[in-house]
PDB file of C-alpha atoms in Angstrom:
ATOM      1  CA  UNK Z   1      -3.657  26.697 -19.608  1.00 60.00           C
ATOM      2  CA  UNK Z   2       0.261  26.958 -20.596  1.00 74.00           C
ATOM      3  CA  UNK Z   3       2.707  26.399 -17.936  1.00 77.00           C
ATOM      4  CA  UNK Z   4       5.663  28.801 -17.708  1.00 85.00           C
ATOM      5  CA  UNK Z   5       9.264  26.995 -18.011  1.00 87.00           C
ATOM      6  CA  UNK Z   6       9.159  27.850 -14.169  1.00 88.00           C
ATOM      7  CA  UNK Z   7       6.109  25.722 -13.440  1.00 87.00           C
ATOM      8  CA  UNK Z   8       7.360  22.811 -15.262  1.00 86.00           C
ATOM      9  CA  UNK Z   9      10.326  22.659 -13.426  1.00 89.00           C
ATOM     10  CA  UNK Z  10       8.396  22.965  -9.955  1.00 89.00           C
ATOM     11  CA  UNK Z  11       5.835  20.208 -10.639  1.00 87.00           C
ATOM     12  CA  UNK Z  12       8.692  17.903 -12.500  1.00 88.00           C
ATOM     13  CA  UNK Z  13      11.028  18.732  -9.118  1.00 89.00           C
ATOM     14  CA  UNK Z  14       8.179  18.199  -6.816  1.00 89.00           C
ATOM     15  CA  UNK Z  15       7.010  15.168  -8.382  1.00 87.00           C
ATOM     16  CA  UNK Z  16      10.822  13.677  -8.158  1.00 87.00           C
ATOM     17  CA  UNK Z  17      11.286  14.380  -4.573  1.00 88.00           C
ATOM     18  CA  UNK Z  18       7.722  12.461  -4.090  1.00 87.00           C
ATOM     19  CA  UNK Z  19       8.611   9.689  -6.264  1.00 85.00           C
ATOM     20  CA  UNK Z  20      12.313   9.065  -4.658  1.00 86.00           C
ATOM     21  CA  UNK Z  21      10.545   8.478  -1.498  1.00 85.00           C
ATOM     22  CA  UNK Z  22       7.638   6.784  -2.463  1.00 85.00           C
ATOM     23  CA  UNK Z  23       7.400   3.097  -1.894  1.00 87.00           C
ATOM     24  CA  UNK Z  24       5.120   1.960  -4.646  1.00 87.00           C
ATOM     25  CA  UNK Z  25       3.126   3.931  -7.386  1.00 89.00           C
ATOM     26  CA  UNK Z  26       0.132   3.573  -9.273  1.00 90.00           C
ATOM     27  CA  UNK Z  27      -1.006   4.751 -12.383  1.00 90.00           C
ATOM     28  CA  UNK Z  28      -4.986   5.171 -13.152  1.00 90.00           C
ATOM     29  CA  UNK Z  29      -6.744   6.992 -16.085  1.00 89.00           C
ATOM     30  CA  UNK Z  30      -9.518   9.036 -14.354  1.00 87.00           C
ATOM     31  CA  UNK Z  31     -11.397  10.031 -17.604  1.00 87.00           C
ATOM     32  CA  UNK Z  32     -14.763  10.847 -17.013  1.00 86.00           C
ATOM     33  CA  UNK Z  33     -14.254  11.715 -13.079  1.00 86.00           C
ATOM     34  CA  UNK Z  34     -16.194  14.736 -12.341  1.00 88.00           C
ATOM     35  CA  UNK Z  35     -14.446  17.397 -10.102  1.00 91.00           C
ATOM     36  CA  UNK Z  36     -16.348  16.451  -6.955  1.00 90.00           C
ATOM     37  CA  UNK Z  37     -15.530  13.282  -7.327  1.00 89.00           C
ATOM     38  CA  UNK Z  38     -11.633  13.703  -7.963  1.00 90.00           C
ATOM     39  CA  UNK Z  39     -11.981  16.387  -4.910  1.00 91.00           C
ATOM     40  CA  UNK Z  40     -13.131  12.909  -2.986  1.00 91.00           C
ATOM     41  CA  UNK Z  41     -10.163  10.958  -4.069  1.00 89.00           C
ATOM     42  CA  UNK Z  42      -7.549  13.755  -3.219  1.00 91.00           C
ATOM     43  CA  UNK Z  43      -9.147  14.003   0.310  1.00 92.00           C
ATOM     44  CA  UNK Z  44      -8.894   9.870   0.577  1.00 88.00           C
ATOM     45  CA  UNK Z  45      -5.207  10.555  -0.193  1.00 88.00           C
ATOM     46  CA  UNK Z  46      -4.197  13.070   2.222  1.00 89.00           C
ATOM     47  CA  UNK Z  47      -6.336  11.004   5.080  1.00 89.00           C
ATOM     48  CA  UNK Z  48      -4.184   8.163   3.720  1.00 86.00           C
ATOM     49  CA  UNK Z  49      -1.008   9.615   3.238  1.00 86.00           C
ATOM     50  CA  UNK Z  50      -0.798   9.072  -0.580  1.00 89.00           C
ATOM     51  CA  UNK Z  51       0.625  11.550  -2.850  1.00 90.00           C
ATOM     52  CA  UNK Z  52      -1.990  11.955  -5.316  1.00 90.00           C
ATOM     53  CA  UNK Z  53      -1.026  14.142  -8.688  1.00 89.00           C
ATOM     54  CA  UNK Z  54      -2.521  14.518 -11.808  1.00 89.00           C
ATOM     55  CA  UNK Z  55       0.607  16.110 -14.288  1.00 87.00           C
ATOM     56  CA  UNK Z  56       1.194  15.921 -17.823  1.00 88.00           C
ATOM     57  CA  UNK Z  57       2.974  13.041 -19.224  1.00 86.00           C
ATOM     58  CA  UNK Z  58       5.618  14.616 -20.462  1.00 88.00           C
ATOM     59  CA  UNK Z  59       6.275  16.061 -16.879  1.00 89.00           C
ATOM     60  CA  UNK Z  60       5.527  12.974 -15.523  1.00 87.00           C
ATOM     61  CA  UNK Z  61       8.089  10.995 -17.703  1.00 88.00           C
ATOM     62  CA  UNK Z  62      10.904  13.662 -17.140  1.00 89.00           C
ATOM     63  CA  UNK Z  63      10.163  13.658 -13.279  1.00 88.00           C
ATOM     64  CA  UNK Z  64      10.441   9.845 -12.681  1.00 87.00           C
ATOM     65  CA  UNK Z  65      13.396   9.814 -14.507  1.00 87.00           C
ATOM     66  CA  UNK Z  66      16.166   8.412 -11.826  1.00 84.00           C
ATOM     67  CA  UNK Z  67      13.684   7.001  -9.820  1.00 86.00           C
ATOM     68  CA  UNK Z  68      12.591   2.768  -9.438  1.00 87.00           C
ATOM     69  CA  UNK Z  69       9.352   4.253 -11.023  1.00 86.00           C
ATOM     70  CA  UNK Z  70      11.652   4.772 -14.547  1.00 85.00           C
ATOM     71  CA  UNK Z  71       9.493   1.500 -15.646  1.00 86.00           C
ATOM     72  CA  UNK Z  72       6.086   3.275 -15.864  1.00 85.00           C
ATOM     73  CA  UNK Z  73       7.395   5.609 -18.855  1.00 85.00           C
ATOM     74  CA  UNK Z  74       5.467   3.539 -21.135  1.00 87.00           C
ATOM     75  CA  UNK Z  75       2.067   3.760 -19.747  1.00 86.00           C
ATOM     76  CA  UNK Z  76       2.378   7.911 -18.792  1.00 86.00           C
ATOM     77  CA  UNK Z  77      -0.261   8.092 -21.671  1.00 87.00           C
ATOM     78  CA  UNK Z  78      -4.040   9.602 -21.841  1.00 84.00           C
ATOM     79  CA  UNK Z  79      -5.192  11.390 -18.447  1.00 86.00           C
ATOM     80  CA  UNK Z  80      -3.191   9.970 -15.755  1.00 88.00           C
ATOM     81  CA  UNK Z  81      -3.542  10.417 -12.123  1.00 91.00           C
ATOM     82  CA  UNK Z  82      -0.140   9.592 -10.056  1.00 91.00           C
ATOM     83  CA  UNK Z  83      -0.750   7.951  -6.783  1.00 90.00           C
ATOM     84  CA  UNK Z  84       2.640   7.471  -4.164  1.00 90.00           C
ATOM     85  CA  UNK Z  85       2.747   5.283  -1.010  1.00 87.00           C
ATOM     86  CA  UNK Z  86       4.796   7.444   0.843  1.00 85.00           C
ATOM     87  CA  UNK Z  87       4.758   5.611   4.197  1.00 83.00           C
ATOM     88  CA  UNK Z  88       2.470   1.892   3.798  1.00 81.00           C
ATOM     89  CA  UNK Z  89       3.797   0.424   0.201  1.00 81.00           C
ATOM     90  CA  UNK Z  90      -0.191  -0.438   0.116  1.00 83.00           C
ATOM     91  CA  UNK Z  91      -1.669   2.632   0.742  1.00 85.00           C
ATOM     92  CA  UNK Z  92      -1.759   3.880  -3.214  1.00 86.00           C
ATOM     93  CA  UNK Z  93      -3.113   0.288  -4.407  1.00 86.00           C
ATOM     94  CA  UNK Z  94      -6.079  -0.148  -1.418  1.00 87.00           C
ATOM     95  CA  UNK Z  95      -6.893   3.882  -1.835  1.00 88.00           C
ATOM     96  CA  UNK Z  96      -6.712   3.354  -5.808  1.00 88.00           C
ATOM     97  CA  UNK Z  97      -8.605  -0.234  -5.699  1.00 87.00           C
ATOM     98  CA  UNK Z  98     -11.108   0.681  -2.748  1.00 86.00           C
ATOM     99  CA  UNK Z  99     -12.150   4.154  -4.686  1.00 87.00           C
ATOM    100  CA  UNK Z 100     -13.148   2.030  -8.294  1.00 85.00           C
ATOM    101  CA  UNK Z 101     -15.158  -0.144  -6.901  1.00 86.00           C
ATOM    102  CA  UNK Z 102     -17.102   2.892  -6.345  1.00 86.00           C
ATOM    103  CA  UNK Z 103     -16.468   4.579  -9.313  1.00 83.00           C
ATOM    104  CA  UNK Z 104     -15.979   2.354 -12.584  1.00 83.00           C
ATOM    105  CA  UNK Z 105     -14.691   5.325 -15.016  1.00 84.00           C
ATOM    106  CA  UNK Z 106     -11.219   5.527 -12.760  1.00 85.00           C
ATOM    107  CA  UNK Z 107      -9.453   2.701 -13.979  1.00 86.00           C
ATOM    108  CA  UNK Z 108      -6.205   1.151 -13.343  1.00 86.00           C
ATOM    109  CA  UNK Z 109      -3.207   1.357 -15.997  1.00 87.00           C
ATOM    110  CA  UNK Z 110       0.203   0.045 -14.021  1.00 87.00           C
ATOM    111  CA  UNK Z 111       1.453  -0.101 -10.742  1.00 87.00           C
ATOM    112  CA  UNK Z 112       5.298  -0.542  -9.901  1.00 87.00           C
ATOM    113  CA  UNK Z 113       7.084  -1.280  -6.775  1.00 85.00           C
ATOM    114  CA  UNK Z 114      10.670  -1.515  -6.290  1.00 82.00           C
ATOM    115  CA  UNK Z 115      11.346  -0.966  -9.409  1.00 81.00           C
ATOM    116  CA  UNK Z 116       9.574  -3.637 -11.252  1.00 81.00           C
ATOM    117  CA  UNK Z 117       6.030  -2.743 -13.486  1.00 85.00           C
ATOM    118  CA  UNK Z 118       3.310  -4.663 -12.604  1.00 84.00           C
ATOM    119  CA  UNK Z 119      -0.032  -4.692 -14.882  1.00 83.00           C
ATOM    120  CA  UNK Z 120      -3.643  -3.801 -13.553  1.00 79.00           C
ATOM    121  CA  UNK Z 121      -4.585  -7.543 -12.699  1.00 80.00           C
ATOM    122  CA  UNK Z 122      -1.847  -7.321 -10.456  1.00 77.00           C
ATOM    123  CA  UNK Z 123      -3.236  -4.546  -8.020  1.00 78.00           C
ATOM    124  CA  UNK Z 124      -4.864  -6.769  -5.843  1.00 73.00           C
ATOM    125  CA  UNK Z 125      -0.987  -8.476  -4.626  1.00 76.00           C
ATOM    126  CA  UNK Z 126      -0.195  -4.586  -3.197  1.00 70.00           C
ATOM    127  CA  UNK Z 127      -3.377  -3.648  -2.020  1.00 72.00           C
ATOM    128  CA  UNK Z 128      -3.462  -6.531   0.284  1.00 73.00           C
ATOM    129  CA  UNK Z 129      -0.018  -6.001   1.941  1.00 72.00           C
ATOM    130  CA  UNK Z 130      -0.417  -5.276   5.372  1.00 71.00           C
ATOM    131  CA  UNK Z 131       0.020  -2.217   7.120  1.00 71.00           C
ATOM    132  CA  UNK Z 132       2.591  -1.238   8.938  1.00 72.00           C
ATOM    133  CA  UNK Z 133       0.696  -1.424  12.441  1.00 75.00           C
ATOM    134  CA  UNK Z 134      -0.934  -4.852  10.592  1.00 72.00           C
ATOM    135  CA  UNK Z 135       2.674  -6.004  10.390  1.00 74.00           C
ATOM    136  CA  UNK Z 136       4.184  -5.231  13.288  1.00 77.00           C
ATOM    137  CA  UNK Z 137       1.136  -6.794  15.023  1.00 82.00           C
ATOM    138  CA  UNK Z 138       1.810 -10.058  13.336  1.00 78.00           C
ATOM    139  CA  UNK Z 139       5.586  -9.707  13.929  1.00 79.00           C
ATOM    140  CA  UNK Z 140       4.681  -9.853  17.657  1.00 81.00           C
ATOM    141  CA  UNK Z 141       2.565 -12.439  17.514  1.00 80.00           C
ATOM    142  CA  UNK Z 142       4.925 -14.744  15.565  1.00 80.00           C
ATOM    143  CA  UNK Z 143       7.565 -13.773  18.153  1.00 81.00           C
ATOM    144  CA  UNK Z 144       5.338 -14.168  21.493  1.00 81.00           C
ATOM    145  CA  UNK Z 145       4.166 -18.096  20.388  1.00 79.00           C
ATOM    146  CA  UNK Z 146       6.995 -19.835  21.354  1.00 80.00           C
ATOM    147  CA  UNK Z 147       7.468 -18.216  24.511  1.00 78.00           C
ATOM    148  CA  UNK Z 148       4.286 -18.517  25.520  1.00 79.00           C
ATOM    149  CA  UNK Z 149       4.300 -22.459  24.627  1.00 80.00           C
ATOM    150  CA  UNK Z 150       7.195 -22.736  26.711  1.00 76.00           C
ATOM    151  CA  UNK Z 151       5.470 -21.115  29.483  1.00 77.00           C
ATOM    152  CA  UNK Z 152       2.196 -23.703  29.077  1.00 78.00           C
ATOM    153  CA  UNK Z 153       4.542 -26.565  28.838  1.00 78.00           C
ATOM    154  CA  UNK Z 154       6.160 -25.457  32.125  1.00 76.00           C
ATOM    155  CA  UNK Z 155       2.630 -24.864  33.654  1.00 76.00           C
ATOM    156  CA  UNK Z 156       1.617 -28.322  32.869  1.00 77.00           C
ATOM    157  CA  UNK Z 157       4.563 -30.347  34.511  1.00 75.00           C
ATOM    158  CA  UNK Z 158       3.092 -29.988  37.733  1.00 77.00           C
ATOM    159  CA  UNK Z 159      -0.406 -30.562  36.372  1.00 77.00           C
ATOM    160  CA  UNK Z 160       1.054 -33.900  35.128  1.00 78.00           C
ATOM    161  CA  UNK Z 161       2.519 -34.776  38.414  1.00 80.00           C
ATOM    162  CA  UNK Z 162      -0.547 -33.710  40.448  1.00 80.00           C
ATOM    163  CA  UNK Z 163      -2.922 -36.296  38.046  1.00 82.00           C
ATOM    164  CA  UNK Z 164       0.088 -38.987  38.365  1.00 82.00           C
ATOM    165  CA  UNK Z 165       0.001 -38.750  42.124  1.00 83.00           C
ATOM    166  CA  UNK Z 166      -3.971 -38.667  42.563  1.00 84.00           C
ATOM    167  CA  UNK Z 167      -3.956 -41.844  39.893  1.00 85.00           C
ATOM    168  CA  UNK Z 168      -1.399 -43.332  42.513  1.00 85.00           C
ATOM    169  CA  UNK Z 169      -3.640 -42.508  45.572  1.00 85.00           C
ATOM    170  CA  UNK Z 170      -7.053 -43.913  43.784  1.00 85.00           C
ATOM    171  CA  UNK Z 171      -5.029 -47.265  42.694  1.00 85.00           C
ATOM    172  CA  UNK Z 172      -4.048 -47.665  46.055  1.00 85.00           C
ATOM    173  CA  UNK Z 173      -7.672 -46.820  47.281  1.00 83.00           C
ATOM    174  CA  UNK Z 174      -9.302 -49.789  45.507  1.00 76.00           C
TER     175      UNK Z 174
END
């Protein structure tokens, strides 16, 4: 179906705006996908919060122009879906990863984050970055250790003293 000169414009502007606030990208060739199953993807994505396009290259290229995804030019080529972390810089790369275990035709072409291109191999370094909740969580628990070994170590003085003074008394008693 040909686009208008309208249309381009929208999808290349609406990709740009996505891209510019994205936080990582990935790139994946989903030839051979059937609709239901690229209808399951997209709904993974919005659950997610991944932007999830599929747009022609050309589009593509002109719309990440300006952006830290400018590196991925190269491998806009054959069917490509777009995937954008919008919030988690993970969320593309687990969504992406999780989804072709499942399905072996969607496969993996480049993935970039702050403005670097990383190859296919690479996906598993992203997906494993924790969430935001994940990191926060171990943010607090890096912060709470040495107070709360500061708080045992004050508990146990007058543990100490109370075993000292017992040793005294039974030394004394025999």
């Amino acid at each position: 179906m040909a686009l208008k000169l309208e249309d381009k414009k929208a999808i290349v502007a609406e990709v740009n705006e996505a891209a510019s606030g994205a936080l990582s990208a990935v790139i994946a060739d989903y030839r051979g996908l059937t609709v239901s199953q690229m209808t399951e993807l997209r709904k993974q994505a919005r659950e997610q919060g991944v932007y999830l396009k599929v747009v022609r290259n050309t589009l593509a290229r002109i719309a990440v122009e300006g952006t830290e995804f400018e590196c991925l030019k190269e491998t806009l080529v054959g069917p490509t879906i777009l995937a954008l972390s919008i919030e988690d810089p993970g969320a593309a790369a687990r969504m992406i990863k999780d989804y072709a275990k499942e399905n072996d035709k969607l496969e993996v072409k480049a993935l970039a984050v702050g403005g670097v291109m990383y190859g296919a191999n690479e996906i598993d370094r992203l997906a494993k970055l924790p969430t935001r909740d994940q990191a926060l969580g171990m943010l607090a628990g890096v912060l709470q250790a040495p107070v709360t070994k500061f708080a045992r170590t004050l508990n146990d003085v007058p543990g100490k003293i109370a075993r000292v003074v017992a040793a005294v008394k039974d030394q004394k008693a025999a």
